[in-house]
Coordinates of C-alpha atoms in Angstrom, one line a residue:
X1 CA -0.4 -13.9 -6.4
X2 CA 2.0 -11.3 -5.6
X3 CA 3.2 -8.7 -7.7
X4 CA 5.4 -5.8 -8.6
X5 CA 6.1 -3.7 -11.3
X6 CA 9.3 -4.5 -13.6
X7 CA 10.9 -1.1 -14.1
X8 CA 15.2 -0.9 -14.4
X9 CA 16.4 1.8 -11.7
X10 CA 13.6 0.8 -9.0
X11 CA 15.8 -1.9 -7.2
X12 CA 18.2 1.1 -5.8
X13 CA 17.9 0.7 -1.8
X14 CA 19.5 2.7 1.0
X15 CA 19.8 1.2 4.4
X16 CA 17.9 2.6 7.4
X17 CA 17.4 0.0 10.1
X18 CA 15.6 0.4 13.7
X19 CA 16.4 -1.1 17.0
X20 CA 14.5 -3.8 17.5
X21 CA 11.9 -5.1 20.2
X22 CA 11.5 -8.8 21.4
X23 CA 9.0 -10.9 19.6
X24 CA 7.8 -12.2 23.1
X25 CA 6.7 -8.6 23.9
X26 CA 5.2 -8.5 20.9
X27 CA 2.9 -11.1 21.2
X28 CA 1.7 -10.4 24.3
X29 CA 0.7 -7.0 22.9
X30 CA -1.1 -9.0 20.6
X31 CA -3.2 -11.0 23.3
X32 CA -4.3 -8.0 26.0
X33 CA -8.0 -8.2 26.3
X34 CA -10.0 -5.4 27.2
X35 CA -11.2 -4.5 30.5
X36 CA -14.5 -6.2 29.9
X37 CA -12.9 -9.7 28.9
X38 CA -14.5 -8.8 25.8
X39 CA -12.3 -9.3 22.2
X40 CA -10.7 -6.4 21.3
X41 CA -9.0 -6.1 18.0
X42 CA -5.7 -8.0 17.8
X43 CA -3.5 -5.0 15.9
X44 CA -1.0 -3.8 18.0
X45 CA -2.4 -0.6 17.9
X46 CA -6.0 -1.9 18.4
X47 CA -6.5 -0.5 14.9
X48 CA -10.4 -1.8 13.4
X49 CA -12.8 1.1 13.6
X50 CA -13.0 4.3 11.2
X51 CA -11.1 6.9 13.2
X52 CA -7.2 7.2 12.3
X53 CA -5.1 6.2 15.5
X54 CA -2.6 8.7 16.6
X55 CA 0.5 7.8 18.5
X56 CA 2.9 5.2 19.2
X57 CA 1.7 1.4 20.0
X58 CA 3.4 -1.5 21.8
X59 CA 7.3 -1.9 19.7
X60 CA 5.7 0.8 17.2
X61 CA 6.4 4.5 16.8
X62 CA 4.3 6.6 14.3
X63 CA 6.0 8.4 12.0
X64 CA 3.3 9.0 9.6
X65 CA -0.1 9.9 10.2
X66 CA -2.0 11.1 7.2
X67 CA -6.0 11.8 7.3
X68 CA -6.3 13.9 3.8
X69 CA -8.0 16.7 5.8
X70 CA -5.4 19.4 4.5
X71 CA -4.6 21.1 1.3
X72 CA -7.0 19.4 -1.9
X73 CA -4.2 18.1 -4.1
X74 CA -6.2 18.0 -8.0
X75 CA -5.5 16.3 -10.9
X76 CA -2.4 16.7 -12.6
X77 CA -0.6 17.7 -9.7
X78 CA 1.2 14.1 -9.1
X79 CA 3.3 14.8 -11.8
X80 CA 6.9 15.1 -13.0
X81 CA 7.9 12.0 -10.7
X82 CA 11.3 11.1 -12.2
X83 CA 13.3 12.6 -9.8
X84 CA 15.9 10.5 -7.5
X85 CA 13.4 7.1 -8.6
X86 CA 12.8 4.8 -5.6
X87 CA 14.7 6.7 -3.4
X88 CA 14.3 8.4 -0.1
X89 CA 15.0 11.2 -2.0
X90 CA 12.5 10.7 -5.0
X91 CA 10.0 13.9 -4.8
X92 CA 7.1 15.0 -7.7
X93 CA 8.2 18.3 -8.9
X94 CA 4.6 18.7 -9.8
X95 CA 3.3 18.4 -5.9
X96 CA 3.6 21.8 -3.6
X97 CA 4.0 21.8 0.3
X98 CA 3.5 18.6 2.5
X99 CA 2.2 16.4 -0.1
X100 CA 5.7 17.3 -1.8
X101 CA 7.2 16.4 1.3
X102 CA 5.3 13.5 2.1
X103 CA 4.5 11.6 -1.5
X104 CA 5.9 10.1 -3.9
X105 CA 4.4 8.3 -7.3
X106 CA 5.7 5.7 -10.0
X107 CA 6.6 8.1 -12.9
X108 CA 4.6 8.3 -15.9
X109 CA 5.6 5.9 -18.3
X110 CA 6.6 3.3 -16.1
X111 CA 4.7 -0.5 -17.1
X112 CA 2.8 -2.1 -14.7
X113 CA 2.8 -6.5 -13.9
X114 CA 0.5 -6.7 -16.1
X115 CA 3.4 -6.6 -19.0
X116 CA 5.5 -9.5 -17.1
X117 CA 2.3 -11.8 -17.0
X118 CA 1.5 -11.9 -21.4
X119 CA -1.5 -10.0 -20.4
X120 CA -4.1 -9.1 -23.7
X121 CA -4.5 -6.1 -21.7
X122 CA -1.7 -4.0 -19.1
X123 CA -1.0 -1.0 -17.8
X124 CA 1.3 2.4 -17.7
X125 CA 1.7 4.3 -14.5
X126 CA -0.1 7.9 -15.0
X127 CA -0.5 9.4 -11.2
X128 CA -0.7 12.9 -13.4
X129 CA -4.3 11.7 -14.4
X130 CA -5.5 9.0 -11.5
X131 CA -4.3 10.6 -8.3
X132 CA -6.3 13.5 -6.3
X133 CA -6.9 14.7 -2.8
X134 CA -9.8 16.3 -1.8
X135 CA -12.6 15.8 0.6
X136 CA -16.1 13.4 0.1
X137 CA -19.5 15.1 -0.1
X138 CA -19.9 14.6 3.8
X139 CA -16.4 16.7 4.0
X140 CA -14.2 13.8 5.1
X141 CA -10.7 14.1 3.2
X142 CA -9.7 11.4 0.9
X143 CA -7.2 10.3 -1.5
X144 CA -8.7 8.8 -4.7
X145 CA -7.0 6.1 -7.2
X146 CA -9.0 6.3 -10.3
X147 CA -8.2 4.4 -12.8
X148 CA -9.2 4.3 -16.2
X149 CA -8.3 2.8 -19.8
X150 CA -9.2 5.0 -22.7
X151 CA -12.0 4.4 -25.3
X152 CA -9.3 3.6 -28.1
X153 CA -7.6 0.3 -26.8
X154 CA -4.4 1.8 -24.9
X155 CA -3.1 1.1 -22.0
X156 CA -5.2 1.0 -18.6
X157 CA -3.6 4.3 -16.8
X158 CA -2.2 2.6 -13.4
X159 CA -1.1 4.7 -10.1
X160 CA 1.6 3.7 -7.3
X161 CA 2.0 6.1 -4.6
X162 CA 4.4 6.2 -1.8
X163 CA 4.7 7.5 1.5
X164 CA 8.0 9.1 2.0
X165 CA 8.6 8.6 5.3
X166 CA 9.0 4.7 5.5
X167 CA 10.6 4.2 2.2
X168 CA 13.4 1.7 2.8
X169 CA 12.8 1.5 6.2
X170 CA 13.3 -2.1 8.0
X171 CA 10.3 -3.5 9.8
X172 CA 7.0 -1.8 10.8
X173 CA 3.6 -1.0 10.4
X174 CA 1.6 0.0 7.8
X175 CA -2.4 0.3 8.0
X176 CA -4.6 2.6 5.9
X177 CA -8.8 2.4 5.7
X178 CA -9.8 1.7 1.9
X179 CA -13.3 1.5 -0.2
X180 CA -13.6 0.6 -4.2
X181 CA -16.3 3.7 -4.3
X182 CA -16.4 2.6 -8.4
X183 CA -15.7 -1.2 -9.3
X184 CA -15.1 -2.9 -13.2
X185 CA -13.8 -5.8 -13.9
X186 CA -10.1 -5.5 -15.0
X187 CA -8.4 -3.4 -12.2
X188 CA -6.7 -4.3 -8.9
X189 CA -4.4 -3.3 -5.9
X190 CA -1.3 -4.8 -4.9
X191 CA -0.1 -2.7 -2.0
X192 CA 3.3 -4.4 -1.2
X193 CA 6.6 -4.5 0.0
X194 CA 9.3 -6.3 -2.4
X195 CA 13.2 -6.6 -2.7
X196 CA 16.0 -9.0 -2.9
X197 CA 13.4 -12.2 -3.5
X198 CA 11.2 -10.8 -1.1
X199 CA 7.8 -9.8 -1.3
X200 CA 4.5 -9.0 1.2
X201 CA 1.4 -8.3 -0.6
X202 CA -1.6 -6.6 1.1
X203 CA -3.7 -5.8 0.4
X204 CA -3.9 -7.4 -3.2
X205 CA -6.8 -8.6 -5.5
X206 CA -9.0 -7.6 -8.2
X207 CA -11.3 -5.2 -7.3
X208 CA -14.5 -7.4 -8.1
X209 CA -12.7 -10.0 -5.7
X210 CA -11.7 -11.1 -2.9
X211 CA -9.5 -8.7 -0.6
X212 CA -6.5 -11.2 0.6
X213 CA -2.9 -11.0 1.7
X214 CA -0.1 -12.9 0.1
X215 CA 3.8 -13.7 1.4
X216 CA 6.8 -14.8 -1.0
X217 CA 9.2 -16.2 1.4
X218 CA 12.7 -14.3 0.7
X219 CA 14.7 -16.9 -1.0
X220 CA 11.6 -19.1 -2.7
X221 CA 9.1 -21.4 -1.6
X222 CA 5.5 -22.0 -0.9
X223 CA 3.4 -18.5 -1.1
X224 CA 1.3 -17.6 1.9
X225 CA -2.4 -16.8 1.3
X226 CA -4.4 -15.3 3.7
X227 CA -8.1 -14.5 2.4
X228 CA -8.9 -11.0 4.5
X229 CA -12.2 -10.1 3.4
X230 CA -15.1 -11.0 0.6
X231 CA -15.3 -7.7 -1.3
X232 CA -13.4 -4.7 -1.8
X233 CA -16.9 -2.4 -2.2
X234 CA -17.0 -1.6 2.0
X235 CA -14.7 0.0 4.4
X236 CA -12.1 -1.6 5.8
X237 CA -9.4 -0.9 7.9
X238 CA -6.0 -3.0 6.6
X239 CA -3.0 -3.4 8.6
X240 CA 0.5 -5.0 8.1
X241 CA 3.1 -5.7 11.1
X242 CA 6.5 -6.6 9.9
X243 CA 8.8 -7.3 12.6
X244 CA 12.0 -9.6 12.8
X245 CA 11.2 -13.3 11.3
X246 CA 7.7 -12.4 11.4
X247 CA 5.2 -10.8 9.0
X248 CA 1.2 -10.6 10.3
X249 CA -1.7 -9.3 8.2
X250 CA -5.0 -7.7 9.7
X251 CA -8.6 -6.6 8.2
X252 CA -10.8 -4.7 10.3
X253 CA -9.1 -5.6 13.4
X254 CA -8.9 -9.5 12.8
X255 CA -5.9 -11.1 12.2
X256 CA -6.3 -13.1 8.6
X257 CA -2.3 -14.2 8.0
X258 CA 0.5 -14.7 9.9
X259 CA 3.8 -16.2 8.4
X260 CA 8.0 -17.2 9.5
X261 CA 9.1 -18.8 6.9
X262 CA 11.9 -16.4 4.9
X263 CA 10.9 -12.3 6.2
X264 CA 12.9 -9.9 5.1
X265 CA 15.0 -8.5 7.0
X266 CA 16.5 -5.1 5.1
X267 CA 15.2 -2.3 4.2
X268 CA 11.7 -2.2 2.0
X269 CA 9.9 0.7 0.8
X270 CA 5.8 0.7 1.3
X271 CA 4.0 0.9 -2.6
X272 CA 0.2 1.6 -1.9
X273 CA 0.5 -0.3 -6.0
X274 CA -2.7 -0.2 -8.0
X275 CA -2.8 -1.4 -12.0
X276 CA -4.6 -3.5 -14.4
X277 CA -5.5 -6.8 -13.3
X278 CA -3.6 -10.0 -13.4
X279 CA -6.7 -12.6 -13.5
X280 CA -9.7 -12.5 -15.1
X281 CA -10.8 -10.2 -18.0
X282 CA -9.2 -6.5 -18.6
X283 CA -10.3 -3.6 -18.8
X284 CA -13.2 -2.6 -20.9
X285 CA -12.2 0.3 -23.4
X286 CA -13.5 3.4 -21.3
X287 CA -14.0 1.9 -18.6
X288 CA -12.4 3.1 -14.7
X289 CA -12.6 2.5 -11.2
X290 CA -12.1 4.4 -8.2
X291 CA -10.2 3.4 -4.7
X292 CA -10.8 5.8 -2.2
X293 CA -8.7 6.1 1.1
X294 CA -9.5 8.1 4.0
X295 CA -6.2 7.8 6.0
X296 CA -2.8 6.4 5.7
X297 CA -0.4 5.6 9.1
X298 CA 2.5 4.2 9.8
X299 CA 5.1 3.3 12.5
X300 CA 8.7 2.7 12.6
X301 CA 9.6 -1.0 15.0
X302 CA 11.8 -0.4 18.1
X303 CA 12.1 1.9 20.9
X304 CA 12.8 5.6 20.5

């Protein structure tokens, strides 16, 4: 299920709301095929391959487009995070330049799910010691979550990082293209957007599980599961499109979740959320696992 770290201080929100688009429009964006009569990916942006789409898309504007092909960012750098918490505001003193600019991490120290759910094993955020940028042996730029729990019983060290630019922002779209590169039992992702009751989780599982999307209903009820893909260990490209009274999931192009009942309608912040796991066994003393993202976009919902 669904989950979100319970920290006081994080629930502080400021309001930034864009125009918004009819849903009619929307879903005939949805529908186009292409010129062929051949399927084409059902994202708005047509968003399913390996490159990173640039520019706006149907009711979607792009105000982030990230491909990690800039400055190496090492470990250690995502540090000294306390500043303005869960704010649009919050900055790591430790980052330079546009990372500084552009991300944000859950401070050091702060506990993970894992310490709501009477887990044997949970988590403390440490993006000082999981978090890097830097590119892959065939030069493409990457951001890579590694997480680890140390050889003497502690804590599994957990990261949550955040895009700036859409943090409590109202509706959008949010897609990135992820790989578990290193897998072990007892780790997971929970990439989400929660507040007031409300929560949209993808994508979320353990890492030697099932990729899947979940949706609390704002106010309660019946949580949507939506199973996006079979394993974790490949590329895929995820997407999320949050738009009034209707939130929509996608994996490689395919749509695997669409839900009504109870969307949010205020202003969210994106949490690309990884920690110990919720189900199954923890982490093994010494043992870690690495997520590895090659690009991060996002849009803003409305016209210009």
């Amino acid at each position: 299920m669904g989950s979100h770290a319970a920290t006081a201080g994080r629930r502080r929100r400021r309001p930034l709301v864009f125009g918004s688009l009819g849903v009619a429009l929307l879903a005939a964006l949805l529908s186009v095929p292409s010129a062929g009569g051949a399927p084409v990916s059902a994202d708005a942006c047509r968003t399913g391959g390996a490159a990173m789409p640039v520019g706006d898309c149907g009711p979607f504007w792009q105000v982030l487009a990230e491909d990690f092909d800039g400055d190496r960012v090492p470990l250690g750098a995502f540090s000294d995070c306390d500043h303005h918490a869960d704010t649009s505001a919050a900055y790591c003193a430790g980052l330079t330049g546009s990372y500084r600019d552009n991300w944000w991490a859950y401070p050091t120290g702060w506990p993970d799910t894992a310490h709501d759910r009477d887990r044997d094993v949970v988590g403390v955020y440490h993006p000082e010691d999981t978090v890097s940028v830097g590119p892959a042996q065939d030069g493409d730029g990457r951001m890579r979550i590694r997480m680890w729990r140390p050889a003497d019983k502690g804590p599994v060290h957990a990261s949550a990082v955040v895009p700036r630019a859409v943090m409590q922002m109202k509706y959008g779209k949010y897609s990135a293209r992820i790989k578990v590169t290193k897998q072990a039992p007892g780790y997971k992702s929970a990439w989400l957007h929660y507040g007031g009751g409300c929560e949209m989780d993808h994508p979320e599982g353990e890492w030697t599980g099932p990729l899947s999307a979940f949706h609390h209903p704002c106010g309660g009820g019946e949580q949507g599961s939506f199973k996006g893909a079979d394993d974790w260990t490949s590329w895929h490209t995820v997407s999320t499109e949050w738009t009034p009274g209707h939130v929509r999931f996608f994996v490689d192009g395919r749509q695997t979740g669409h839900d009504t009942r109870g969307v949010p309608d205020q202003p969210l912040s994106w949490v690309l959320q990884n920690e110990s796991a919720l189900e199954g066994p923890g982490a093994a003393p010494g043992s870690s696992a690495q997520l590895e993202i090659t690009w991060v976009t996002a849009y803003a919902y409305g016209w210009k």
